[in-house]
């Protein structure tokens, strides 16, 4: 039996929703933060870096400055020294400094709950803006990173060659009121059961249920 004769896409969506909700009914945000600003900085730092490492770096950074008014006064070199373990420290330190000054100058020191304003900030792309809008302001959004992109392909939810198309496909398949939690639920499931090395599309429960006749590893298109 071929993959095409496995569960229908609607059945896969229903099973995935039910399974993830049962496993992670109230998924916490993995990046430690106390408000929209510290979340924004943590998400920016998480680019090409693990959440665990970010969480070891941000306490020292936020002890130095945990708001844009104070951060804008910190020399870029000092920021870079602290965040170096996160990688890309020259770019990230400059972005943190400049965006903090922009928040002071243009938004009274507040992180704006506005897509365009967020994405204008240096170092803040669509994915980072999506996380902030969903987790800080409870605006429906579906932040798609490379991990979610990988799982969505394994589960037959998209054949998109990039995260932009994957985001569109996931938003079309899942109810809007599930997006914010689902983003986190997929991340947690991927780490625990369907990691890049721990599952090839034939091992974890969701992969096996959605494609019970799949015999070969699922080749994932990298974004």
XYZ file of N, CA and C in Angstrom:
669
model
N 0.849 -1.203 0.000
C 0.000 0.000 0.000
C 0.879 1.245 0.000
N 0.587 2.197 -0.831
C 1.392 3.408 -0.923
C 0.970 4.407 0.140
N 1.805 5.463 0.308
C 1.463 6.505 1.272
C 0.133 7.161 0.930
N -0.184 7.248 -0.338
C -1.414 7.918 -0.758
C -2.653 7.201 -0.248
N -2.512 5.939 0.161
C -3.649 5.186 0.655
C -3.700 5.155 2.182
N -2.847 5.938 2.813
C -2.859 6.041 4.263
C -3.948 7.030 4.689
N -3.872 7.529 5.910
C -4.900 8.435 6.413
C -5.070 9.644 5.493
N -6.304 10.078 5.351
C -6.554 11.293 4.582
C -5.964 12.483 5.314
N -5.778 13.589 4.612
C -5.210 14.774 5.251
C -6.101 15.255 6.385
N -7.420 15.227 6.193
C -8.342 15.650 7.243
C -8.199 14.760 8.473
N -8.037 13.463 8.249
C -7.872 12.534 9.365
C -6.541 12.763 10.070
N -5.507 13.078 9.301
C -4.209 13.365 9.908
C -4.291 14.607 10.787
N -4.934 15.643 10.272
C -5.077 16.882 11.038
C -5.823 16.616 12.338
N -6.912 15.866 12.270
C -7.712 15.579 13.468
C -6.904 14.775 14.488
N -6.178 13.770 14.008
C -5.382 12.956 14.930
C -4.265 13.773 15.561
N -3.569 14.566 14.757
C -2.458 15.379 15.266
C -2.938 16.360 16.323
N -4.039 17.033 16.048
C -4.588 17.973 17.023
C -4.903 17.276 18.340
N -5.591 16.144 18.253
C -5.990 15.412 19.456
C -4.768 14.917 20.226
N -3.796 14.368 19.504
C -2.611 13.825 20.169
C -1.798 14.915 20.851
N -1.571 16.012 20.165
C -0.757 17.080 20.741
C -1.465 17.740 21.916
N -2.779 17.887 21.829
C -3.530 18.478 22.928
C -3.489 17.574 24.162
N -3.532 16.266 23.936
C -3.488 15.340 25.069
C -2.113 15.326 25.730
N -1.067 15.465 24.918
C 0.295 15.454 25.456
C 0.691 16.779 26.101
N 0.286 17.886 25.465
C 0.720 19.216 25.913
C -0.487 20.169 25.977
N -1.363 19.964 26.961
C -2.584 20.788 27.014
C -2.316 22.270 27.274
N -1.262 22.565 27.997
C -0.911 23.958 28.294
C 0.586 24.148 28.097
N 1.038 24.177 26.852
C 2.483 24.226 26.600
C 3.106 25.551 27.042
N 4.130 25.507 27.883
C 4.791 26.739 28.310
C 5.697 27.279 27.216
N 5.961 28.559 27.255
C 6.915 29.162 26.335
C 8.312 28.754 26.798
N 9.106 28.110 25.956
C 10.395 27.575 26.416
C 11.460 28.630 26.706
N 11.288 29.840 26.194
C 12.258 30.899 26.442
C 11.862 31.683 27.688
N 12.760 31.795 28.635
C 12.466 32.502 29.870
C 12.361 34.010 29.604
N 11.318 34.606 30.131
C 11.094 36.040 29.930
C 10.081 36.519 30.956
N 9.933 37.828 31.065
C 8.961 38.361 32.010
C 7.953 39.301 31.352
N 8.241 39.736 30.130
C 7.335 40.650 29.442
C 7.626 40.594 27.941
N 6.926 41.441 27.183
C 7.068 41.413 25.730
C 8.491 41.756 25.287
N 9.136 42.680 25.985
C 10.497 43.079 25.586
C 11.496 41.944 25.801
N 11.477 41.352 26.975
C 12.436 40.276 27.231
C 12.133 39.062 26.355
N 10.865 38.831 26.007
C 10.547 37.757 25.061
C 11.125 38.072 23.683
N 10.959 39.312 23.248
C 11.484 39.727 21.947
C 12.987 39.496 21.868
N 13.701 39.896 22.899
C 15.154 39.727 22.905
C 15.521 38.247 22.922
N 14.822 37.462 23.708
C 15.120 36.031 23.793
C 14.880 35.331 22.458
N 13.790 35.689 21.787
C 13.503 35.074 20.489
C 14.551 35.485 19.463
N 14.949 36.744 19.492
C 16.005 37.207 18.584
C 17.295 36.401 18.807
N 17.625 36.165 20.056
C 18.850 35.424 20.376
C 18.761 33.958 19.972
N 17.533 33.440 19.876
C 17.363 32.011 19.599
C 17.624 31.632 18.145
N 17.813 32.619 17.276
C 18.111 32.315 15.880
C 19.406 31.521 15.792
N 19.335 30.318 15.187
C 20.489 29.424 15.047
C 21.146 29.123 16.398
N 20.308 29.025 17.425
C 20.785 28.729 18.773
C 19.681 27.989 19.513
N 20.039 27.130 20.440
C 19.023 26.395 21.185
C 18.386 27.281 22.256
N 17.144 26.955 22.586
C 16.457 27.683 23.653
C 17.199 27.515 24.976
N 17.736 26.337 25.204
C 18.454 26.079 26.453
C 19.643 27.021 26.612
N 20.373 27.218 25.535
C 21.534 28.117 25.625
C 21.084 29.565 25.817
N 20.029 29.950 25.123
C 19.507 31.305 25.315
C 19.151 31.528 26.782
N 18.504 30.529 27.377
C 18.079 30.662 28.774
C 19.249 30.732 29.745
N 20.418 30.272 29.333
C 21.595 30.409 30.201
C 22.270 31.769 30.032
N 21.983 32.425 28.916
C 22.625 33.709 28.616
C 21.787 34.901 29.080
N 20.474 34.804 28.914
C 19.622 35.972 29.185
C 19.626 36.446 30.644
N 19.804 35.590 31.652
C 19.833 36.148 33.016
C 20.889 37.233 33.201
N 22.085 37.012 32.676
C 23.146 38.020 32.799
C 22.815 39.261 31.982
N 22.241 39.046 30.804
C 21.893 40.191 29.959
C 20.797 41.028 30.605
N 19.763 40.359 31.114
C 18.640 41.092 31.693
C 18.971 41.668 33.072
N 19.981 41.120 33.737
C 20.446 41.731 34.978
C 21.108 43.069 34.679
N 21.703 43.142 33.495
C 22.334 44.386 33.056
C 21.298 45.391 32.573
N 20.320 44.896 31.791
C 19.270 45.761 31.246
C 18.104 44.883 30.815
N 16.934 45.117 31.398
C 15.766 44.312 31.050
C 14.646 45.144 30.441
N 15.010 46.320 29.942
C 14.041 47.201 29.291
C 14.778 48.019 28.241
N 14.066 48.527 27.235
C 14.751 49.221 26.140
C 15.453 50.504 26.562
N 14.945 51.183 27.590
C 15.583 52.429 28.031
C 16.998 52.153 28.533
N 17.133 51.119 29.355
C 18.459 50.779 29.882
C 19.330 50.108 28.827
N 18.725 49.229 28.016
C 19.523 48.494 27.030
C 20.126 49.438 26.002
N 19.409 50.479 25.649
C 19.908 51.416 24.642
C 21.160 52.149 25.119
N 21.380 52.166 26.430
C 22.547 52.854 26.997
C 23.757 51.924 27.149
N 23.546 50.625 26.958
C 24.641 49.667 27.130
C 25.484 49.636 25.864
N 26.788 49.733 25.971
C 27.637 49.642 24.772
C 27.422 48.318 24.046
N 27.422 48.393 22.731
C 27.214 47.185 21.924
C 28.244 46.121 22.282
N 29.469 46.552 22.564
C 30.530 45.601 22.893
C 30.206 44.812 24.155
N 29.551 45.452 25.110
C 29.185 44.772 26.352
C 28.070 43.752 26.095
N 27.109 44.141 25.264
C 26.041 43.203 24.902
C 26.640 41.990 24.197
N 27.538 42.254 23.263
C 28.154 41.172 22.493
C 28.931 40.221 23.396
N 29.619 40.775 24.365
C 30.398 39.944 25.290
C 29.506 38.952 26.027
N 28.316 39.403 26.419
C 27.406 38.545 27.186
C 26.743 37.492 26.301
N 26.342 37.886 25.097
C 25.546 36.973 24.268
C 26.399 36.120 23.338
N 27.706 36.220 23.422
C 28.587 35.481 22.504
C 28.266 33.985 22.424
N 27.916 33.311 23.522
C 27.607 31.878 23.429
C 26.425 31.554 22.512
N 25.593 32.525 22.216
C 24.425 32.278 21.356
C 24.777 32.261 19.869
N 25.982 32.692 19.531
C 26.353 32.740 18.122
C 25.854 33.994 17.439
N 26.477 34.333 16.324
C 26.123 35.534 15.553
C 26.099 36.779 16.442
N 26.983 36.816 17.414
C 26.919 37.893 18.409
C 27.148 39.295 17.838
N 27.985 39.482 16.803
C 28.122 40.847 16.279
C 26.800 41.400 15.732
N 26.108 40.575 14.940
C 24.837 41.015 14.360
C 23.754 41.156 15.423
N 23.669 40.182 16.317
C 22.603 40.188 17.322
C 22.787 41.331 18.327
N 24.021 41.598 18.731
C 24.252 42.670 19.700
C 23.900 44.029 19.107
N 24.264 44.232 17.856
C 23.919 45.497 17.210
C 22.409 45.630 17.057
N 21.739 44.532 16.680
C 20.289 44.563 16.520
C 19.601 44.877 17.842
N 20.061 44.263 18.923
C 19.463 44.513 20.240
C 19.612 45.978 20.626
N 20.786 46.526 20.386
C 21.033 47.927 20.729
C 20.160 48.869 19.908
N 20.138 48.666 18.599
C 19.392 49.572 17.719
C 17.893 49.436 17.926
N 17.384 48.208 18.044
C 15.938 48.059 18.215
C 15.482 48.638 19.553
N 16.343 48.550 20.571
C 15.990 49.130 21.872
C 15.851 50.650 21.755
N 16.775 51.287 21.040
C 16.682 52.730 20.830
C 15.457 53.087 20.007
N 15.126 52.250 19.013
C 13.933 52.500 18.204
C 12.659 52.406 19.048
N 12.629 51.446 19.966
C 11.452 51.325 20.839
C 11.298 52.565 21.716
N 12.422 53.083 22.179
C 12.386 54.304 22.992
C 11.923 55.492 22.158
N 12.501 55.642 20.967
C 12.235 56.809 20.138
C 10.854 56.791 19.486
N 10.407 55.606 19.090
C 9.195 55.519 18.279
C 7.986 54.923 18.994
N 8.212 54.217 20.115
C 7.100 53.504 20.744
C 7.058 53.682 22.250
N 7.619 54.772 22.738
C 7.594 55.077 24.166
C 8.144 53.933 25.025
N 9.066 53.192 24.454
C 9.695 52.113 25.193
C 8.885 50.838 25.267
N 7.805 50.770 24.501
C 6.945 49.590 24.511
C 7.126 48.772 23.230
N 7.036 47.461 23.354
C 7.044 46.604 22.167
C 5.685 46.729 21.496
N 5.634 47.136 20.231
C 4.345 47.351 19.576
C 3.660 46.029 19.216
N 2.365 45.994 19.440
C 1.562 44.830 19.039
C 1.090 45.046 17.612
N 2.049 45.182 16.712
C 1.762 45.531 15.329
C 2.770 44.821 14.432
N 2.261 44.096 13.452
C 3.130 43.309 12.580
C 4.177 44.163 11.875
N 3.723 45.212 11.215
C 4.646 46.030 10.425
C 5.701 46.685 11.297
N 5.277 47.203 12.448
C 6.225 47.869 13.346
C 7.253 46.884 13.892
N 6.808 45.679 14.218
C 7.740 44.666 14.722
C 8.756 44.275 13.654
N 8.271 44.021 12.449
C 9.157 43.533 11.397
C 10.088 44.618 10.866
N 9.834 45.865 11.242
C 10.757 46.949 10.897
C 11.961 46.984 11.830
N 11.857 46.349 12.982
C 12.948 46.367 13.942
C 14.098 45.492 13.442
N 15.333 45.934 13.613
C 16.471 45.134 13.146
C 16.534 43.799 13.882
N 16.837 42.747 13.135
C 16.947 41.426 13.732
C 15.630 40.724 13.954
N 14.529 41.389 13.579
C 13.196 40.816 13.807
C 12.565 40.468 12.464
N 12.578 39.199 12.126
C 11.921 38.746 10.914
C 10.496 38.307 11.206
N 9.864 37.706 10.222
C 8.467 37.309 10.369
C 8.277 36.254 11.454
N 9.226 35.314 11.548
C 9.087 34.271 12.568
C 9.148 34.862 13.968
N 10.132 35.731 14.215
C 10.251 36.367 15.530
C 9.020 37.198 15.842
N 8.543 37.954 14.856
C 7.331 38.755 15.058
C 6.136 37.865 15.369
N 6.068 36.713 14.721
C 4.955 35.792 14.951
C 4.955 35.276 16.383
N 6.140 34.938 16.892
C 6.231 34.455 18.265
C 5.793 35.549 19.241
N 6.260 36.754 19.033
C 5.919 37.857 19.942
C 4.428 38.182 19.864
N 3.895 38.246 18.660
C 2.475 38.569 18.517
C 1.595 37.502 19.174
N 1.976 36.240 19.008
C 1.149 35.155 19.551
C 1.326 34.996 21.051
N 2.563 34.985 21.520
C 2.810 34.654 22.917
C 2.756 35.870 23.852
N 3.077 37.047 23.354
C 3.034 38.242 24.201
C 1.693 38.954 24.122
N 1.057 38.904 22.932
C -0.165 39.679 22.730
C -1.389 38.831 22.388
N -1.208 37.504 22.342
C -2.310 36.572 22.094
C -3.012 36.836 20.767
N -2.255 37.298 19.787
C -2.775 37.482 18.432
C -2.533 36.178 17.664
N -3.531 35.631 16.986
C -3.324 34.373 16.266
C -2.179 34.480 15.263
N -1.213 33.582 15.398
C -0.064 33.550 14.497
C 0.483 32.128 14.506
N 1.213 31.786 13.469
C 1.781 30.439 13.400
C 3.245 30.565 13.002
N 4.096 30.713 14.001
C 5.526 30.843 13.737
C 6.072 29.506 13.262
N 6.668 29.492 12.074
C 7.212 28.257 11.515
C 8.728 28.369 11.409
N 9.419 27.490 12.129
C 10.872 27.420 11.999
C 11.239 26.143 11.254
N 12.517 25.850 11.170
C 12.945 24.681 10.394
C 12.438 23.380 11.008
N 12.269 23.354 12.337
C 11.798 22.131 12.994
C 10.328 21.861 12.668
N 9.504 22.891 12.754
C 8.088 22.726 12.406
C 7.953 22.405 10.926
N 8.769 23.036 10.112
C 8.779 22.748 8.666
C 9.055 21.268 8.421
N 10.026 20.717 9.143
C 10.383 19.304 8.988
C 9.226 18.390 9.383
N 8.614 18.638 10.537
C 7.520 17.784 11.001
C 6.293 17.899 10.105
N 6.003 19.110 9.642
C 4.845 19.292 8.765
C 4.995 18.477 7.487
N 6.215 18.352 6.997
C 6.444 17.534 5.810
C 6.340 16.043 6.139
N 6.907 15.645 7.264
C 6.811 14.238 7.658
C 5.357 13.799 7.830
N 4.533 14.711 8.312
C 3.132 14.380 8.594
C 2.205 14.631 7.401
N 2.789 15.000 6.272
C 1.998 15.187 5.062
C 1.083 16.396 5.086
N 1.486 17.432 5.826
C 0.664 18.635 5.932
C 1.076 19.701 4.925
N 2.234 19.540 4.330
C 2.723 20.507 3.353
C 3.775 19.843 2.480
N 3.922 20.334 1.289
C 5.064 19.961 0.449
C 5.843 21.216 0.088
N 5.652 22.250 0.893
C 6.313 23.522 0.657
C 7.815 23.422 0.733
N 8.489 24.145 -0.122
C 9.945 24.133 -0.153
C 10.547 25.175 0.794
N 9.680 25.957 1.437
C 10.184 26.966 2.361
C 9.178 27.177 3.485
N 9.611 27.875 4.539
C 8.757 28.062 5.712
C 7.562 28.962 5.404
N 7.683 29.815 4.401
C 6.565 30.694 4.038
C 5.376 29.870 3.545
N 5.654 28.935 2.641
C 4.586 28.085 2.131
C 4.062 27.150 3.214
N 4.955 26.637 4.052
C 4.520 25.757 5.135
C 3.586 26.495 6.084
N 3.904 27.734 6.404
C 3.038 28.530 7.273
C 1.643 28.693 6.656
N 1.593 28.995 5.375
C 0.304 29.145 4.696
C -0.496 27.847 4.750
N 0.177 26.728 4.510
C -0.515 25.441 4.507
C -1.043 25.092 5.892
N -0.247 25.316 6.923
C -0.682 24.990 8.278
C -1.835 25.882 8.725
N -1.780 27.137 8.360
C -2.871 28.045 8.716
C -4.169 27.645 8.023
N -4.051 27.111 6.839
C -5.244 26.689 6.101
C -5.842 25.405 6.696
N -4.994 24.546 7.251
C -5.455 23.251 7.748
C -6.014 23.297 9.168
N -5.417 24.134 10.027
C -5.789 24.113 11.439
C -6.625 25.338 11.821
N -7.599 25.169 12.714
C -8.420 26.307 13.157
C -7.560 27.405 13.764
N -7.939 28.632 13.505
C -7.141 29.770 13.965
C -6.950 29.776 15.480
N -7.960 29.335 16.215
C -7.851 29.389 17.673
C -6.906 28.331 18.239
N -6.336 27.486 17.374
C -5.352 26.494 17.836
C -3.920 26.905 17.520
N -3.738 27.913 16.700
C -2.408 28.229 16.170
C -1.369 28.496 17.249
N -1.704 29.362 18.206
C -0.698 29.799 19.181
C -0.178 28.645 20.023
N -1.087 27.786 20.486
C -0.654 26.627 21.266
C -0.009 25.584 20.370
N -0.546 25.411 19.171
C -0.063 24.363 18.274
C 1.399 24.577 17.897
N 1.779 25.822 17.692
C 3.186 26.138 17.414
C 4.089 25.543 18.485
N 3.725 25.746 19.746
C 4.528 25.229 20.856
C 4.403 23.717 20.983
N 3.198 23.198 20.787
C 2.978 21.755 20.912
C 3.813 20.967 19.904
N 3.881 21.465 18.672
C 4.685 20.787 17.657
C 6.157 20.827 18.033
N 6.619 21.964 18.550
C 8.016 22.077 18.972
C 8.330 21.050 20.057
N 7.468 20.959 21.067
C 7.720 20.020 22.162
C 7.666 18.579 21.680
N 6.703 18.268 20.816
C 6.607 16.906 20.298
C 7.843 16.561 19.470
N 8.274 17.501 18.659
C 9.456 17.267 17.839
C 10.689 16.978 18.674
N 10.846 17.715 19.759
C 12.010 17.503 20.618
C 11.946 16.154 21.325
N 10.747 15.770 21.732
C 10.601 14.565 22.544
C 10.494 13.283 21.714
N 9.796 13.356 20.579
C 9.477 12.130 19.859
C 9.887 12.117 18.377
N 9.983 13.296 17.751
C 10.160 13.335 16.297
C 11.308 14.267 15.920
N 12.441 14.048 16.569
C 13.603 14.899 16.308
C 14.227 14.560 14.960
N 15.158 15.385 14.542
C 15.794 15.176 13.241
C 16.502 13.832 13.173
N 17.103 13.416 14.272
C 17.837 12.158 14.295
C 17.040 11.015 14.914
N 16.075 11.342 15.755
C 15.340 10.303 16.463
C 14.205 9.681 15.673
N 13.786 10.357 14.606
C 12.691 9.845 13.785
C 12.942 10.248 12.344
N 12.696 9.341 11.444
C 12.895 9.633 10.020
C 11.574 9.626 9.254
N 10.470 9.721 10.001
C 9.156 9.657 9.372
C 8.503 8.297 9.517
N 9.199 7.363 10.196
C 8.659 6.010 10.358
C 8.676 5.532 11.802
N 9.108 6.376 12.739
C 9.361 5.915 14.104
C 8.315 6.379 15.118
N 8.060 7.697 15.200
C 7.199 8.213 16.267
C 5.734 7.864 16.018
N 4.914 8.042 17.051
C 3.511 7.632 16.964
C 2.745 8.401 15.895
N 2.971 9.697 15.799
C 2.237 10.476 14.798
C 2.629 10.045 13.391
N 3.918 9.880 13.146
C 4.352 9.433 11.817
C 3.786 8.059 11.483
N 3.829 7.135 12.446
C 3.351 5.776 12.196
C 1.828 5.726 12.020
N 1.122 6.590 12.745
C -0.342 6.601 12.624
C -0.780 7.244 11.326
N -0.137 8.352 10.971
C -0.514 9.046 9.742
C -0.128 8.244 8.503
N 1.000 7.537 8.584
C 1.490 6.767 7.437
C 1.880 5.357 7.883
N 0.899 4.523 8.201
C 1.195 3.180 8.728
C 1.908 2.277 7.743
N 1.832 2.583 6.459
C 2.482 1.719 5.465
C 3.791 2.293 4.947
N 4.198 3.426 5.494
C 5.456 4.037 5.059
C 6.625 3.144 5.470
N 7.435 2.760 4.518
C 8.544 1.852 4.790
C 9.903 2.545 4.742
N 9.993 3.597 3.953
C 11.263 4.276 3.775
C 11.255 5.624 4.495
N 12.403 6.110 4.899
C 12.479 7.432 5.541
C 11.863 8.511 4.655
N 11.202 9.457 5.292
C 10.614 10.584 4.561
C 11.708 11.603 4.261
N 11.916 11.871 2.995
C 12.894 12.883 2.596
C 12.252 14.258 2.746
N 12.880 15.099 3.562
C 12.330 16.420 3.860
C 13.042 17.477 3.028
N 12.275 18.336 2.402
C 12.845 19.450 1.639
C 13.288 20.536 2.617
N 14.553 20.862 2.585
C 15.068 21.894 3.502
C 14.636 23.274 3.022
N 14.293 24.145 3.998
C 13.866 25.498 3.611
C 15.037 26.334 3.105
